[in-house]
């Protein structure tokens, strides 16, 4: 039982370290062939949004809005992939489901 508790503590520490690394890691998504880029952390926080001035058309705000949304979605998908890659088995119950 002691070994199981030590293993659980070790996994908890690994999870906390991985989550901290993810919170500090940034990924960038883009839309419109790079005309709009969004940067998010591994935790999903939007930290930067860049819009190429040539895409800004006062007569067509909808396209710009769509590109911003697409860039943010792309960045979030990449962030989620990073989370899955980094946490891997830790995010899926760790001890073979023994603790949950």
GROMACS .gro file of C-alpha atoms in nm:
model
  100
    1UNK     CA    1   0.000   0.000   0.000
    2UNK     CA    2   0.288   0.236   0.083
    3UNK     CA    3   0.439   0.180  -0.262
    4UNK     CA    4   0.105   0.264  -0.422
    5UNK     CA    5   0.082   0.588  -0.223
    6UNK     CA    6   0.438   0.683  -0.319
    7UNK     CA    7   0.360   0.615  -0.683
    8UNK     CA    8   0.048   0.831  -0.661
    9UNK     CA    9   0.245   1.115  -0.500
   10UNK     CA   10   0.510   1.089  -0.769
   11UNK     CA   11   0.247   1.103  -1.042
   12UNK     CA   12   0.082   1.402  -0.875
   13UNK     CA   13   0.416   1.584  -0.871
   14UNK     CA   14   0.480   1.496  -1.237
   15UNK     CA   15   0.132   1.623  -1.327
   16UNK     CA   16   0.188   1.952  -1.144
   17UNK     CA   17   0.525   2.002  -1.318
   18UNK     CA   18   0.377   1.923  -1.659
   19UNK     CA   19   0.086   2.162  -1.601
   20UNK     CA   20   0.329   2.439  -1.505
   21UNK     CA   21   0.533   2.379  -1.819
   22UNK     CA   22   0.216   2.387  -2.029
   23UNK     CA   23   0.105   2.714  -1.871
   24UNK     CA   24   0.438   2.868  -1.976
   25UNK     CA   25   0.445   2.720  -2.327
   26UNK     CA   26   0.297   2.921  -2.613
   27UNK     CA   27   0.160   2.792  -2.943
   28UNK     CA   28   0.053   2.993  -3.245
   29UNK     CA   29  -0.237   2.930  -3.479
   30UNK     CA   30  -0.314   3.116  -3.796
   31UNK     CA   31  -0.579   3.177  -4.057
   32UNK     CA   32  -0.587   3.331  -4.401
   33UNK     CA   33  -0.238   3.206  -4.487
   34UNK     CA   34  -0.090   3.387  -4.188
   35UNK     CA   35  -0.286   3.711  -4.223
   36UNK     CA   36  -0.420   3.657  -3.872
   37UNK     CA   37  -0.221   3.481  -3.601
   38UNK     CA   38  -0.324   3.398  -3.248
   39UNK     CA   39  -0.092   3.285  -2.972
   40UNK     CA   40  -0.223   3.091  -2.674
   41UNK     CA   41  -0.062   2.919  -2.379
   42UNK     CA   42  -0.085   2.547  -2.323
   43UNK     CA   43  -0.353   2.638  -2.072
   44UNK     CA   44  -0.561   2.802  -2.345
   45UNK     CA   45  -0.506   3.167  -2.251
   46UNK     CA   46  -0.493   3.404  -2.548
   47UNK     CA   47  -0.171   3.606  -2.512
   48UNK     CA   48  -0.130   3.766  -2.854
   49UNK     CA   49  -0.333   3.842  -3.164
   50UNK     CA   50  -0.172   3.981  -3.478
   51UNK     CA   51  -0.366   4.106  -3.780
   52UNK     CA   52  -0.195   4.196  -4.106
   53UNK     CA   53  -0.319   4.545  -4.200
   54UNK     CA   54  -0.383   4.442  -4.560
   55UNK     CA   55  -0.673   4.219  -4.446
   56UNK     CA   56  -0.850   4.509  -4.271
   57UNK     CA   57  -1.136   4.621  -4.492
   58UNK     CA   58  -1.399   4.844  -4.330
   59UNK     CA   59  -1.648   4.721  -4.589
   60UNK     CA   60  -1.594   4.355  -4.493
   61UNK     CA   61  -1.564   4.321  -4.116
   62UNK     CA   62  -1.722   3.973  -4.123
   63UNK     CA   63  -1.424   3.821  -4.303
   64UNK     CA   64  -1.183   3.967  -4.048
   65UNK     CA   65  -1.398   3.838  -3.763
   66UNK     CA   66  -1.407   3.492  -3.919
   67UNK     CA   67  -1.028   3.490  -3.962
   68UNK     CA   68  -0.973   3.595  -3.599
   69UNK     CA   69  -1.201   3.318  -3.476
   70UNK     CA   70  -1.032   3.064  -3.705
   71UNK     CA   71  -0.684   3.165  -3.586
   72UNK     CA   72  -0.785   3.133  -3.222
   73UNK     CA   73  -0.946   2.794  -3.286
   74UNK     CA   74  -0.633   2.676  -3.466
   75UNK     CA   75  -0.414   2.788  -3.176
   76UNK     CA   76  -0.644   2.615  -2.926
   77UNK     CA   77  -0.635   2.290  -3.123
   78UNK     CA   78  -0.256   2.304  -3.121
   79UNK     CA   79  -0.257   2.380  -2.748
   80UNK     CA   80  -0.483   2.079  -2.684
   81UNK     CA   81  -0.252   1.857  -2.888
   82UNK     CA   82   0.039   1.984  -2.679
   83UNK     CA   83  -0.150   1.901  -2.359
   84UNK     CA   84  -0.225   1.550  -2.481
   85UNK     CA   85   0.135   1.500  -2.588
   86UNK     CA   86   0.281   1.639  -2.265
   87UNK     CA   87   0.046   1.477  -2.016
   88UNK     CA   88  -0.016   1.158  -2.212
   89UNK     CA   89  -0.084   0.874  -1.970
   90UNK     CA   90  -0.100   1.112  -1.673
   91UNK     CA   91  -0.410   1.276  -1.820
   92UNK     CA   92  -0.575   0.938  -1.876
   93UNK     CA   93  -0.593   0.812  -1.520
   94UNK     CA   94  -0.231   0.722  -1.461
   95UNK     CA   95  -0.225   0.410  -1.246
   96UNK     CA   96  -0.427   0.212  -1.493
   97UNK     CA   97  -0.748   0.357  -1.352
   98UNK     CA   98  -0.683   0.230  -0.999
   99UNK     CA   99  -0.746   0.570  -0.844
  100UNK     CA  100  -1.039   0.678  -1.050
   0.00000   0.00000   0.00000
